Backbone as numpy.savetxt, mean C-alpha at the origin, in Angstrom:
# Nx Ny Nz CAx CAy CAz Cx Cy Cz
-9.57 14.20 18.08 -8.96 13.08 17.29 -8.50 12.09 18.38
-8.92 10.90 18.11 -8.53 9.78 19.02 -7.05 9.49 18.92
-6.56 8.96 19.97 -5.05 8.50 19.94 -5.09 7.07 19.64
-4.06 6.46 18.94 -3.89 5.04 18.44 -2.53 4.64 18.90
-2.54 3.30 19.26 -1.26 2.82 19.49 -0.74 2.77 18.02
0.72 2.33 17.83 1.27 2.05 16.49 0.41 1.03 15.58
0.18 -0.12 16.21 -0.67 -1.12 15.63 -1.93 -0.80 15.30
-2.78 -0.09 16.05 -4.11 0.43 15.89 -4.01 1.31 14.84
-3.02 2.36 14.63 -2.87 3.32 13.57 -2.74 2.49 12.20
-2.03 1.42 12.21 -1.89 0.71 10.93 -3.21 0.16 10.33
-4.04 -0.32 11.27 -5.34 -0.97 11.08 -6.40 -0.15 11.28
-6.28 1.17 11.39 -7.55 2.10 11.54 -8.66 1.85 10.48
-9.86 1.89 11.07 -11.09 1.71 10.22 -11.26 2.88 9.44
-11.95 2.70 8.11 -12.34 3.95 7.26 -13.12 3.38 6.09
-13.26 4.25 5.32 -13.91 3.71 4.06 -13.20 2.79 3.03
-12.41 2.02 3.73 -11.29 1.00 2.92 -11.31 -0.19 3.75
-10.67 -1.34 3.03 -10.50 -2.71 3.77 -8.98 -2.90 3.81
-8.65 -3.57 4.88 -7.37 -3.96 5.26 -7.08 -5.47 4.64
-6.19 -5.80 4.14 -5.63 -7.20 3.90 -4.28 -7.37 3.66
-3.77 -8.54 3.94 -2.30 -8.91 3.65 -2.16 -9.72 2.45
-1.24 -9.31 1.53 -1.02 -10.21 0.38 0.57 -10.69 0.21
0.93 -11.67 -0.41 2.29 -12.00 -0.40 2.76 -11.66 -2.05
3.86 -11.43 -1.96 4.67 -10.87 -3.10 6.20 -10.99 -2.95
7.03 -11.56 -3.96 8.14 -11.21 -3.80 8.97 -11.87 -2.60
8.21 -12.86 -1.97 8.82 -13.56 -0.72 8.59 -12.78 0.44
7.63 -11.84 0.44 7.43 -11.24 1.75 5.92 -10.98 1.73
5.39 -10.57 2.92 3.84 -10.19 3.18 3.73 -8.79 3.27
2.66 -8.31 2.59 2.47 -6.77 2.47 1.19 -6.35 2.97
1.02 -5.39 3.71 -0.14 -4.76 4.21 -0.75 -3.91 3.16
-1.89 -4.05 2.72 -2.58 -3.30 1.79 -3.95 -2.73 2.27
-4.37 -1.63 1.71 -5.70 -1.09 2.02 -6.30 -0.89 0.71
-7.45 -1.42 0.55 -8.19 -1.19 -0.82 -9.56 -0.54 -0.84
-9.96 0.26 -1.80 -11.22 0.75 -1.81 -11.55 0.99 -3.33
-12.84 0.91 -3.51 -13.38 1.19 -5.08 -13.29 -0.11 -5.81
-13.81 0.34 -6.98 -13.85 -0.66 -8.15 -13.45 0.12 -9.47
-12.85 -0.70 -10.37 -12.46 0.11 -11.71 -11.01 -0.20 -11.96
-10.42 0.65 -12.79 -8.97 0.34 -12.95 -8.00 0.51 -11.75
-7.10 -0.21 -11.50 -6.50 -0.17 -10.32 -5.30 1.07 -10.25
-5.35 1.61 -9.15 -4.27 2.80 -8.96 -3.60 2.22 -7.69
-2.27 2.05 -7.67 -1.50 1.76 -6.69 -0.66 2.92 -6.15
-1.02 3.14 -4.73 -0.23 4.24 -4.04 1.11 3.85 -3.23
2.14 4.46 -3.30 3.29 4.18 -2.61 3.77 5.27 -1.68
3.86 5.13 -0.60 4.33 6.00 0.43 5.88 6.50 0.35
6.13 7.64 1.09 7.56 7.70 1.28 8.12 7.36 2.50
9.62 7.77 2.91 10.02 7.47 4.07 9.59 8.82 5.17
9.33 8.49 6.35 9.08 7.31 6.98 7.91 6.88 7.23
6.93 7.16 6.46 5.53 6.87 6.54 4.97 5.60 6.21
3.78 5.38 6.17 3.11 4.23 5.73 1.80 4.51 5.00
0.88 3.44 4.63 -0.31 3.77 3.78 -1.15 4.82 4.21
-1.08 5.35 5.58 -2.01 6.26 6.13 -1.68 7.76 5.32
-0.62 8.00 4.69 -0.30 9.21 3.96 -1.23 9.45 3.04
-1.90 8.37 2.43 -3.09 8.49 1.34 -4.28 8.61 1.79
-4.46 8.72 3.08 -5.87 8.38 3.74 -6.98 9.40 3.08
-6.66 10.54 2.70 -7.47 11.66 2.14 -7.84 11.28 0.77
-6.78 10.84 -0.08 -6.89 10.47 -1.49 -7.84 9.19 -1.77
-7.54 8.31 -0.88 -8.16 6.96 -1.05 -9.60 7.12 -1.44
-10.47 7.74 -0.64 -11.96 7.88 -0.79 -12.34 8.65 -2.16
-11.53 9.80 -2.44 -11.61 10.41 -3.58 -11.35 9.85 -4.92
-10.27 8.85 -4.96 -9.94 8.25 -6.11 -11.01 7.06 -6.36
-11.51 6.52 -5.09 -12.74 5.46 -5.24 -13.79 6.05 -5.84
-14.21 7.16 -5.17 -15.37 7.81 -5.72 -15.30 8.29 -7.15
-13.98 8.55 -7.70 -13.79 8.85 -9.08 -13.77 7.58 -10.00
-14.19 6.26 -9.48 -14.24 5.23 -10.23 -12.92 4.33 -10.34
-12.20 4.39 -9.42 -10.77 3.56 -9.32 -10.85 2.65 -8.17
-10.21 1.42 -8.40 -9.89 0.48 -7.53 -8.54 0.96 -6.97
-8.49 1.61 -5.69 -7.46 2.36 -5.02 -6.81 1.28 -4.12
-5.45 0.93 -4.33 -4.56 0.12 -3.28 -3.52 0.92 -2.92
-3.50 1.21 -1.50 -2.24 1.83 -0.88 -1.50 0.60 -0.02
-0.23 0.64 -0.31 0.56 -0.46 0.17 1.46 0.11 1.26
1.86 -0.58 2.21 2.90 -0.40 3.04 4.14 -1.16 2.65
5.09 -0.35 2.14 6.28 -0.87 1.55 7.01 -1.77 2.55
8.01 -2.52 1.99 8.76 -3.48 2.88 9.37 -2.65 4.10
9.20 -3.29 5.34 9.69 -2.60 6.43 8.84 -1.65 7.19
7.78 -1.30 6.49 6.94 -0.24 7.07 5.58 -0.77 7.47
4.83 0.21 8.26 3.74 -0.18 8.84 3.45 -1.67 9.12
2.28 -2.25 8.63 1.96 -3.78 8.65 2.67 -4.59 7.85
3.51 -4.20 7.03 4.21 -5.16 6.11 5.43 -5.98 6.94
5.93 -6.93 6.27 7.06 -7.69 6.88 8.23 -6.74 6.84
9.17 -7.08 7.91 10.30 -6.29 8.10 11.61 -7.23 8.08
11.80 -7.76 6.95 12.91 -8.58 6.67 14.29 -8.15 6.89
15.25 -8.85 7.13 16.70 -8.35 7.48 17.23 -7.55 6.19
16.87 -7.93 5.05 17.26 -7.25 3.81 16.41 -6.97 2.80
16.86 -6.31 1.56 15.96 -5.98 0.55 15.57 -4.74 0.53
16.09 -3.76 1.09 15.70 -2.30 1.20 16.30 -1.58 0.20
16.39 -2.09 -1.13 17.05 -1.43 -2.31 16.03 -1.24 -3.41
16.36 -0.30 -4.26 15.30 0.07 -5.19 15.01 -1.16 -6.22
15.82 -2.15 -6.37 15.69 -3.49 -7.18 14.79 -4.13 -6.43
14.82 -4.34 -5.13 13.74 -5.12 -4.39 12.52 -4.47 -4.31
12.40 -3.21 -4.12 11.33 -2.30 -4.09 10.39 -2.44 -5.48
11.04 -2.41 -6.50 10.37 -2.53 -7.91 9.83 -4.06 -8.12
10.66 -4.92 -7.47 10.03 -6.39 -7.60 8.83 -6.58 -6.63
8.85 -5.88 -5.52 7.78 -6.05 -4.58 6.54 -5.16 -5.03
6.72 -4.11 -5.86 5.65 -3.52 -6.41 5.02 -4.45 -7.54
5.79 -4.96 -8.39 5.53 -5.83 -9.55 4.76 -7.09 -9.03
5.14 -7.55 -7.95 4.46 -8.83 -7.32 3.27 -8.42 -6.71
3.06 -7.15 -6.12 1.82 -6.71 -5.43 0.80 -6.61 -6.62
1.27 -6.22 -7.57 0.17 -5.92 -8.81 -0.09 -7.17 -9.32
0.76 -7.93 -9.68 0.41 -9.50 -9.89 -0.64 -10.26 -8.82
-0.25 -10.10 -7.69 -1.06 -10.52 -6.65 -2.53 -10.03 -6.49
-2.53 -8.92 -7.07 -4.04 -8.44 -7.08 -4.76 -8.90 -8.29
-4.12 -9.59 -8.95 -4.96 -10.05 -10.05 -4.99 -9.34 -11.46
-4.21 -8.36 -11.52 -4.37 -7.42 -12.62 -2.94 -7.43 -13.35
-3.15 -7.10 -14.63 -1.87 -6.99 -15.52 -0.94 -5.85 -15.27
-1.77 -4.71 -14.96 -1.06 -3.39 -14.77 -1.91 -2.55 -13.90
-1.17 -1.44 -13.40 -1.87 -0.41 -12.64 -1.13 0.95 -12.81
-1.77 1.82 -12.49 -1.16 3.08 -12.38 -0.68 3.39 -11.16
0.75 3.62 -11.08 1.49 3.67 -9.83 1.68 5.35 -9.54
1.27 5.65 -8.31 1.61 7.02 -7.69 2.45 7.00 -6.41
3.53 7.51 -6.43 4.41 7.55 -5.29 5.04 8.84 -4.97
5.65 8.99 -3.68 6.60 10.08 -3.49 7.71 9.43 -2.57
8.78 10.32 -2.41 10.02 9.83 -1.76 10.57 8.49 -2.23
10.71 7.61 -1.31 11.10 6.17 -1.63 10.24 5.43 -2.42
9.00 5.86 -2.35 7.92 5.15 -3.13 7.79 5.75 -4.54
8.39 6.70 -4.80 8.41 7.34 -6.02 9.41 6.77 -6.97
């Protein structure tokens, strides 16, 4: 298995697309794959989107638009000085869903992302 620098690990290539979107006053790194109803995957502490690397292609193959985001302060997302509370996290998630251009999404998370 190849070794990656931290920045390379965030943007590792695979059957997904990387992009940044703005929501709730911050920039969030997301990984997307597939088409269909949106499923948003939220990682726990102290990981990032990579937690979902095995599930992303499976959900995409099952007919879903899969989005795995790096939460505020993790991975390729902004690391602002504040906003690391559940209230801000819920607004971040709602803002990301709106920025994706959908009205709703199925949200799957664990740890702080749950």
